[in-house]
């Protein structure tokens, strides 16, 4: 074979040139395929990298506060421990579509079973089928593996609070066992700061709901500080000694004159119950896991509240 300048190109050299061009073409094709398929890349199951919504909590809080400003009645739904119960979780969201009075949703923790990133994504995607805003507590299963990091990237810090009109809601991380007591769980500094900010609002906040995954006296809770925790809870508006709201007995749990305007809310135990844990008028509303197909809806006014437990 002759080159352009008239020199002969040996057959062996010609073959090498052809092979080099083929390898280059193959490399280009591989790069193009990789770019095209980048959205289908699979990370390690415990990698906290993912596509989609991040920092959900901050935007949800903004929407809830804006929506509830000036309202005299606040209504929200509570669902918890949805790990591996994705069909039931979808059904719960469909049921809530029929309840136009529900303004927002609280998830009580344990979206995941093993702390896998995909479990958080599956739960998030189901929750996002709702047009309502939602906030999420962190559960003990959510802390397995790198789950805590995925939770914080997807939602935000595990301790948070918001003001839904006259109602203050504070969400606390109470799964101390998952942190080997190396982190402050519960975080009393956060509670003190939050209480100070709430107090500065004066009479505009009349009721408080303290939300957590694991309640006091549970194996996840740091019971060394259980009574201190309850003392701090009792400082919030609607949970003080002078905030008794109901003169009658309530569901055989609290005797006459001891039910507060505020209350506490928990998941984790996989039981639907109402407990008067410390005998001081503050009720703890527990809810079973989503696989049992139960949801709770709370309707709050400045003078008290009502609770519905619904099979969906």
Tab-separated table of C-alpha atoms in Angstrom:
chain	number	residue	atom	x	y	z
A	1	UNK	CA	0.000	0.000	0.000
A	2	UNK	CA	1.320	3.485	-0.908
A	3	UNK	CA	1.155	6.457	1.447
A	4	UNK	CA	0.271	9.955	0.252
A	5	UNK	CA	3.928	10.823	-0.219
A	6	UNK	CA	4.609	7.710	-2.226
A	7	UNK	CA	6.190	5.505	0.405
A	8	UNK	CA	5.110	1.931	0.881
A	9	UNK	CA	3.325	1.157	4.173
A	10	UNK	CA	4.063	-2.353	5.384
A	11	UNK	CA	0.999	-4.552	5.798
A	12	UNK	CA	1.848	-5.104	9.496
A	13	UNK	CA	2.006	-1.338	10.140
A	14	UNK	CA	-1.283	-0.873	8.289
A	15	UNK	CA	-2.938	-3.427	10.568
A	16	UNK	CA	-1.624	-1.676	13.677
A	17	UNK	CA	-3.000	1.639	12.447
A	18	UNK	CA	-6.412	0.096	11.784
A	19	UNK	CA	-6.422	-1.541	15.235
A	20	UNK	CA	-5.494	1.759	16.907
A	21	UNK	CA	-8.382	3.531	15.184
A	22	UNK	CA	-10.750	0.728	16.215
A	23	UNK	CA	-9.632	0.989	19.867
A	24	UNK	CA	-10.166	4.753	19.788
A	25	UNK	CA	-13.671	4.321	18.360
A	26	UNK	CA	-14.460	1.731	21.023
A	27	UNK	CA	-13.238	4.050	23.790
A	28	UNK	CA	-15.400	6.892	22.450
A	29	UNK	CA	-18.452	4.601	22.349
A	30	UNK	CA	-17.843	3.449	25.926
A	31	UNK	CA	-17.573	7.044	27.152
A	32	UNK	CA	-20.800	7.980	25.385
A	33	UNK	CA	-22.586	4.981	26.883
A	34	UNK	CA	-21.327	5.892	30.359
A	35	UNK	CA	-22.533	9.479	30.018
A	36	UNK	CA	-25.925	8.323	28.731
A	37	UNK	CA	-26.361	5.873	31.597
A	38	UNK	CA	-25.006	8.073	34.403
A	39	UNK	CA	-28.462	8.421	35.944
A	40	UNK	CA	-28.576	4.639	36.323
A	41	UNK	CA	-25.335	4.365	38.289
A	42	UNK	CA	-25.639	2.121	41.325
A	43	UNK	CA	-23.796	3.256	44.441
A	44	UNK	CA	-23.000	1.142	47.496
A	45	UNK	CA	-26.234	0.268	49.370
A	46	UNK	CA	-25.048	2.382	52.300
A	47	UNK	CA	-23.781	5.292	50.240
A	48	UNK	CA	-25.527	8.507	51.235
A	49	UNK	CA	-25.342	9.717	47.619
A	50	UNK	CA	-28.607	9.752	45.716
A	51	UNK	CA	-30.701	11.741	43.257
A	52	UNK	CA	-33.751	13.761	44.214
A	53	UNK	CA	-35.059	15.934	47.038
A	54	UNK	CA	-32.787	17.088	49.857
A	55	UNK	CA	-33.379	19.290	52.908
A	56	UNK	CA	-37.083	18.435	52.878
A	57	UNK	CA	-37.671	19.477	56.489
A	58	UNK	CA	-36.779	23.162	56.093
A	59	UNK	CA	-39.139	23.699	53.154
A	60	UNK	CA	-41.902	21.691	54.863
A	61	UNK	CA	-41.609	23.791	58.021
A	62	UNK	CA	-41.817	26.988	55.984
A	63	UNK	CA	-44.981	25.765	54.254
A	64	UNK	CA	-46.624	24.559	57.469
A	65	UNK	CA	-45.948	27.802	59.319
A	66	UNK	CA	-47.239	29.839	56.399
A	67	UNK	CA	-50.354	27.675	55.991
A	68	UNK	CA	-51.247	27.634	59.705
A	69	UNK	CA	-50.631	31.297	60.505
A	70	UNK	CA	-53.745	32.857	62.022
A	71	UNK	CA	-55.734	29.599	62.096
A	72	UNK	CA	-57.787	28.714	65.191
A	73	UNK	CA	-57.813	24.961	64.418
A	74	UNK	CA	-54.830	22.837	63.359
A	75	UNK	CA	-55.255	19.308	62.017
A	76	UNK	CA	-52.435	16.881	61.195
A	77	UNK	CA	-51.942	13.161	60.579
A	78	UNK	CA	-49.411	10.893	62.286
A	79	UNK	CA	-47.976	7.717	60.768
A	80	UNK	CA	-44.947	5.793	61.978
A	81	UNK	CA	-42.702	2.757	61.594
A	82	UNK	CA	-43.383	2.249	57.896
A	83	UNK	CA	-40.280	0.104	57.379
A	84	UNK	CA	-40.907	-2.458	54.617
A	85	UNK	CA	-44.658	-1.659	54.648
A	86	UNK	CA	-44.659	0.244	51.359
A	87	UNK	CA	-48.057	-0.985	50.150
A	88	UNK	CA	-49.665	0.014	53.441
A	89	UNK	CA	-47.870	3.346	53.305
A	90	UNK	CA	-49.300	4.026	49.830
A	91	UNK	CA	-52.764	3.093	51.075
A	92	UNK	CA	-52.372	5.514	53.996
A	93	UNK	CA	-51.494	8.326	51.590
A	94	UNK	CA	-54.541	7.455	49.453
A	95	UNK	CA	-56.732	7.537	52.557
A	96	UNK	CA	-55.415	10.973	53.485
A	97	UNK	CA	-56.486	12.223	50.067
A	98	UNK	CA	-60.058	11.877	51.367
A	99	UNK	CA	-59.359	14.009	54.447
A	100	UNK	CA	-59.364	17.605	53.300
A	101	UNK	CA	-59.072	18.817	56.910
A	102	UNK	CA	-55.560	17.379	57.344
A	103	UNK	CA	-53.026	20.164	56.849
A	104	UNK	CA	-49.728	18.292	57.165
A	105	UNK	CA	-48.247	14.894	58.046
A	106	UNK	CA	-45.794	13.815	60.742
A	107	UNK	CA	-43.798	10.605	60.227
A	108	UNK	CA	-42.735	9.122	63.568
A	109	UNK	CA	-39.509	7.479	62.385
A	110	UNK	CA	-38.222	4.131	61.157
A	111	UNK	CA	-38.793	4.780	57.479
A	112	UNK	CA	-36.089	2.197	56.897
A	113	UNK	CA	-35.518	-1.290	58.236
A	114	UNK	CA	-31.756	-1.545	57.670
A	115	UNK	CA	-30.715	2.070	57.106
A	116	UNK	CA	-30.333	1.471	53.366
A	117	UNK	CA	-30.376	4.535	51.146
A	118	UNK	CA	-32.967	2.974	48.836
A	119	UNK	CA	-35.337	2.456	51.765
A	120	UNK	CA	-35.269	6.188	52.469
A	121	UNK	CA	-35.823	6.913	48.787
A	122	UNK	CA	-38.797	4.547	48.544
A	123	UNK	CA	-40.424	6.077	51.654
A	124	UNK	CA	-39.701	9.632	50.520
A	125	UNK	CA	-41.172	9.018	47.085
A	126	UNK	CA	-44.383	7.647	48.607
A	127	UNK	CA	-44.679	10.588	50.994
A	128	UNK	CA	-44.123	12.990	48.096
A	129	UNK	CA	-47.237	11.690	46.352
A	130	UNK	CA	-48.997	13.976	48.849
A	131	UNK	CA	-49.323	17.663	48.079
A	132	UNK	CA	-49.285	18.302	51.824
A	133	UNK	CA	-45.977	19.089	53.550
A	134	UNK	CA	-44.525	16.453	55.858
A	135	UNK	CA	-41.854	16.307	58.555
A	136	UNK	CA	-40.024	13.211	59.779
A	137	UNK	CA	-38.541	12.082	63.080
A	138	UNK	CA	-35.485	9.844	63.169
A	139	UNK	CA	-35.952	6.262	64.401
A	140	UNK	CA	-33.507	3.644	65.633
A	141	UNK	CA	-33.638	1.655	62.373
A	142	UNK	CA	-32.935	4.868	60.472
A	143	UNK	CA	-29.574	5.048	62.264
A	144	UNK	CA	-28.285	1.655	61.087
A	145	UNK	CA	-25.290	1.679	58.744
A	146	UNK	CA	-24.997	5.159	57.272
A	147	UNK	CA	-28.723	5.811	57.681
A	148	UNK	CA	-28.223	8.778	59.999
A	149	UNK	CA	-26.206	10.574	57.301
A	150	UNK	CA	-28.793	9.777	54.635
A	151	UNK	CA	-31.562	11.045	56.931
A	152	UNK	CA	-29.743	14.319	57.600
A	153	UNK	CA	-29.054	14.879	53.912
A	154	UNK	CA	-32.627	14.091	52.906
A	155	UNK	CA	-34.465	15.838	55.758
A	156	UNK	CA	-32.140	17.861	57.975
A	157	UNK	CA	-31.099	17.744	61.624
A	158	UNK	CA	-32.958	15.159	63.754
A	159	UNK	CA	-33.960	17.838	66.303
A	160	UNK	CA	-36.288	20.479	64.926
A	161	UNK	CA	-39.281	22.630	65.829
A	162	UNK	CA	-41.936	24.754	64.188
A	163	UNK	CA	-44.879	26.995	65.042
A	164	UNK	CA	-48.159	26.062	63.377
A	165	UNK	CA	-50.082	29.158	64.398
A	166	UNK	CA	-50.714	28.935	68.158
A	167	UNK	CA	-49.315	25.370	68.236
A	168	UNK	CA	-45.631	24.648	68.853
A	169	UNK	CA	-44.327	21.276	67.654
A	170	UNK	CA	-40.891	20.055	68.660
A	171	UNK	CA	-39.340	16.906	67.166
A	172	UNK	CA	-36.627	15.243	69.235
A	173	UNK	CA	-34.102	12.498	68.638
A	174	UNK	CA	-34.583	10.046	71.533
A	175	UNK	CA	-32.876	6.883	70.204
A	176	UNK	CA	-29.876	7.174	72.523
A	177	UNK	CA	-28.927	3.501	72.270
A	178	UNK	CA	-28.006	3.935	68.600
A	179	UNK	CA	-25.404	6.556	69.544
A	180	UNK	CA	-23.744	4.573	72.357
A	181	UNK	CA	-24.390	7.648	74.484
A	182	UNK	CA	-21.580	9.427	72.588
A	183	UNK	CA	-23.982	12.149	71.393
A	184	UNK	CA	-26.395	14.159	73.555
A	185	UNK	CA	-29.621	12.221	73.034
A	186	UNK	CA	-31.943	13.778	74.075
A	187	UNK	CA	-30.188	17.070	73.380
A	188	UNK	CA	-30.997	19.286	76.359
A	189	UNK	CA	-29.127	22.233	74.884
A	190	UNK	CA	-31.438	22.132	71.880
A	191	UNK	CA	-34.497	21.837	74.151
A	192	UNK	CA	-33.378	24.775	76.307
A	193	UNK	CA	-32.730	26.975	73.259
A	194	UNK	CA	-36.036	25.976	71.693
A	195	UNK	CA	-37.944	26.674	74.891
A	196	UNK	CA	-36.307	30.115	75.165
A	197	UNK	CA	-37.344	31.001	71.613
A	198	UNK	CA	-40.880	29.776	72.268
A	199	UNK	CA	-41.151	31.741	75.521
A	200	UNK	CA	-40.104	34.902	73.676
A	201	UNK	CA	-43.279	34.589	71.571
A	202	UNK	CA	-45.412	35.107	74.671
A	203	UNK	CA	-49.117	34.278	74.601
A	204	UNK	CA	-49.147	33.629	70.843
A	205	UNK	CA	-48.165	30.000	71.596
A	206	UNK	CA	-50.725	28.245	73.815
A	207	UNK	CA	-50.197	24.541	73.048
A	208	UNK	CA	-47.167	22.288	72.547
A	209	UNK	CA	-46.749	18.792	71.121
A	210	UNK	CA	-43.456	17.036	71.874
A	211	UNK	CA	-42.761	14.373	69.238
A	212	UNK	CA	-40.239	11.536	69.445
A	213	UNK	CA	-39.638	8.039	68.165
A	214	UNK	CA	-38.865	6.195	71.417
A	215	UNK	CA	-40.685	7.254	74.629
A	216	UNK	CA	-39.194	7.329	78.143
A	217	UNK	CA	-38.654	3.926	79.781
A	218	UNK	CA	-38.098	2.303	76.385
A	219	UNK	CA	-34.835	0.421	75.772
A	220	UNK	CA	-33.794	3.056	73.217
A	221	UNK	CA	-34.338	5.961	75.610
A	222	UNK	CA	-31.613	7.095	78.020
A	223	UNK	CA	-33.557	6.474	81.216
A	224	UNK	CA	-30.832	8.068	83.345
A	225	UNK	CA	-32.327	11.382	82.241
A	226	UNK	CA	-35.987	10.370	81.889
A	227	UNK	CA	-37.268	12.563	84.726
A	228	UNK	CA	-35.093	15.494	83.671
A	229	UNK	CA	-36.478	15.084	80.162
A	230	UNK	CA	-40.033	15.177	81.496
A	231	UNK	CA	-39.246	18.229	83.601
A	232	UNK	CA	-38.046	20.024	80.442
A	233	UNK	CA	-41.141	18.890	78.530
A	234	UNK	CA	-43.318	20.384	81.278
A	235	UNK	CA	-41.839	23.861	80.717
A	236	UNK	CA	-43.502	24.272	77.318
A	237	UNK	CA	-46.819	26.141	76.886
A	238	UNK	CA	-49.785	23.797	77.274
A	239	UNK	CA	-47.808	21.294	79.346
A	240	UNK	CA	-47.376	23.224	82.576
A	241	UNK	CA	-49.214	22.582	85.838
A	242	UNK	CA	-51.591	25.471	85.185
A	243	UNK	CA	-52.441	24.238	81.676
A	244	UNK	CA	-55.042	21.626	82.637
A	245	UNK	CA	-57.738	21.616	79.980
A	246	UNK	CA	-60.270	18.888	80.756
A	247	UNK	CA	-62.375	18.459	83.908
A	248	UNK	CA	-63.549	14.946	83.007
A	249	UNK	CA	-61.820	11.600	82.921
A	250	UNK	CA	-60.245	10.727	79.598
A	251	UNK	CA	-60.230	7.145	78.295
A	252	UNK	CA	-59.506	5.777	81.791
A	253	UNK	CA	-55.902	6.961	81.574
A	254	UNK	CA	-55.893	10.264	83.420
A	255	UNK	CA	-58.160	11.144	86.341
A	256	UNK	CA	-60.374	14.208	86.424
A	257	UNK	CA	-58.598	17.522	85.982
A	258	UNK	CA	-55.226	16.207	84.854
A	259	UNK	CA	-55.339	16.220	81.047
A	260	UNK	CA	-53.150	18.945	79.506
A	261	UNK	CA	-53.767	21.080	76.417
A	262	UNK	CA	-50.518	19.676	75.040
A	263	UNK	CA	-49.254	16.103	74.807
A	264	UNK	CA	-46.413	13.874	73.613
A	265	UNK	CA	-46.348	11.670	70.542
A	266	UNK	CA	-44.248	8.556	69.862
A	267	UNK	CA	-43.797	5.560	67.601
A	268	UNK	CA	-41.352	2.646	67.968
A	269	UNK	CA	-43.291	0.382	70.337
A	270	UNK	CA	-45.563	-1.038	67.585
A	271	UNK	CA	-48.508	-0.499	69.910
A	272	UNK	CA	-51.402	1.916	69.736
A	273	UNK	CA	-51.872	3.201	73.262
A	274	UNK	CA	-52.163	6.226	75.516
A	275	UNK	CA	-49.848	6.285	78.510
A	276	UNK	CA	-49.719	8.505	81.564
A	277	UNK	CA	-46.042	7.664	82.077
A	278	UNK	CA	-45.128	10.113	84.833
A	279	UNK	CA	-48.550	10.631	86.420
A	280	UNK	CA	-48.306	14.386	85.898
A	281	UNK	CA	-51.103	14.945	83.374
A	282	UNK	CA	-48.965	14.665	80.241
A	283	UNK	CA	-50.228	11.914	77.943
A	284	UNK	CA	-48.004	9.952	75.556
A	285	UNK	CA	-49.831	8.849	72.418
A	286	UNK	CA	-48.205	5.781	70.881
A	287	UNK	CA	-49.067	4.394	67.449
A	288	UNK	CA	-48.461	0.951	66.003
A	289	UNK	CA	-46.414	0.296	62.853
A	290	UNK	CA	-47.900	1.024	59.434
A	291	UNK	CA	-48.183	-2.684	58.611
A	292	UNK	CA	-51.081	-2.772	61.113
A	293	UNK	CA	-52.831	-0.194	58.915
A	294	UNK	CA	-53.493	2.450	61.568
A	295	UNK	CA	-53.066	6.191	61.441
A	296	UNK	CA	-53.862	8.936	63.943
A	297	UNK	CA	-55.371	12.331	63.162
A	298	UNK	CA	-55.177	15.130	65.734
A	299	UNK	CA	-57.376	18.218	65.696
A	300	UNK	CA	-56.005	20.968	67.934
A	301	UNK	CA	-57.626	24.142	69.258
A	302	UNK	CA	-56.301	26.612	71.814
A	303	UNK	CA	-58.405	24.953	74.512
A	304	UNK	CA	-57.486	21.326	73.829
A	305	UNK	CA	-57.492	18.608	71.201
A	306	UNK	CA	-59.206	15.512	69.841
A	307	UNK	CA	-57.547	12.328	68.602
A	308	UNK	CA	-58.918	9.912	65.995
A	309	UNK	CA	-57.382	6.480	65.541
A	310	UNK	CA	-58.317	5.216	62.092
A	311	UNK	CA	-57.992	1.859	60.354
A	312	UNK	CA	-57.299	2.474	56.697
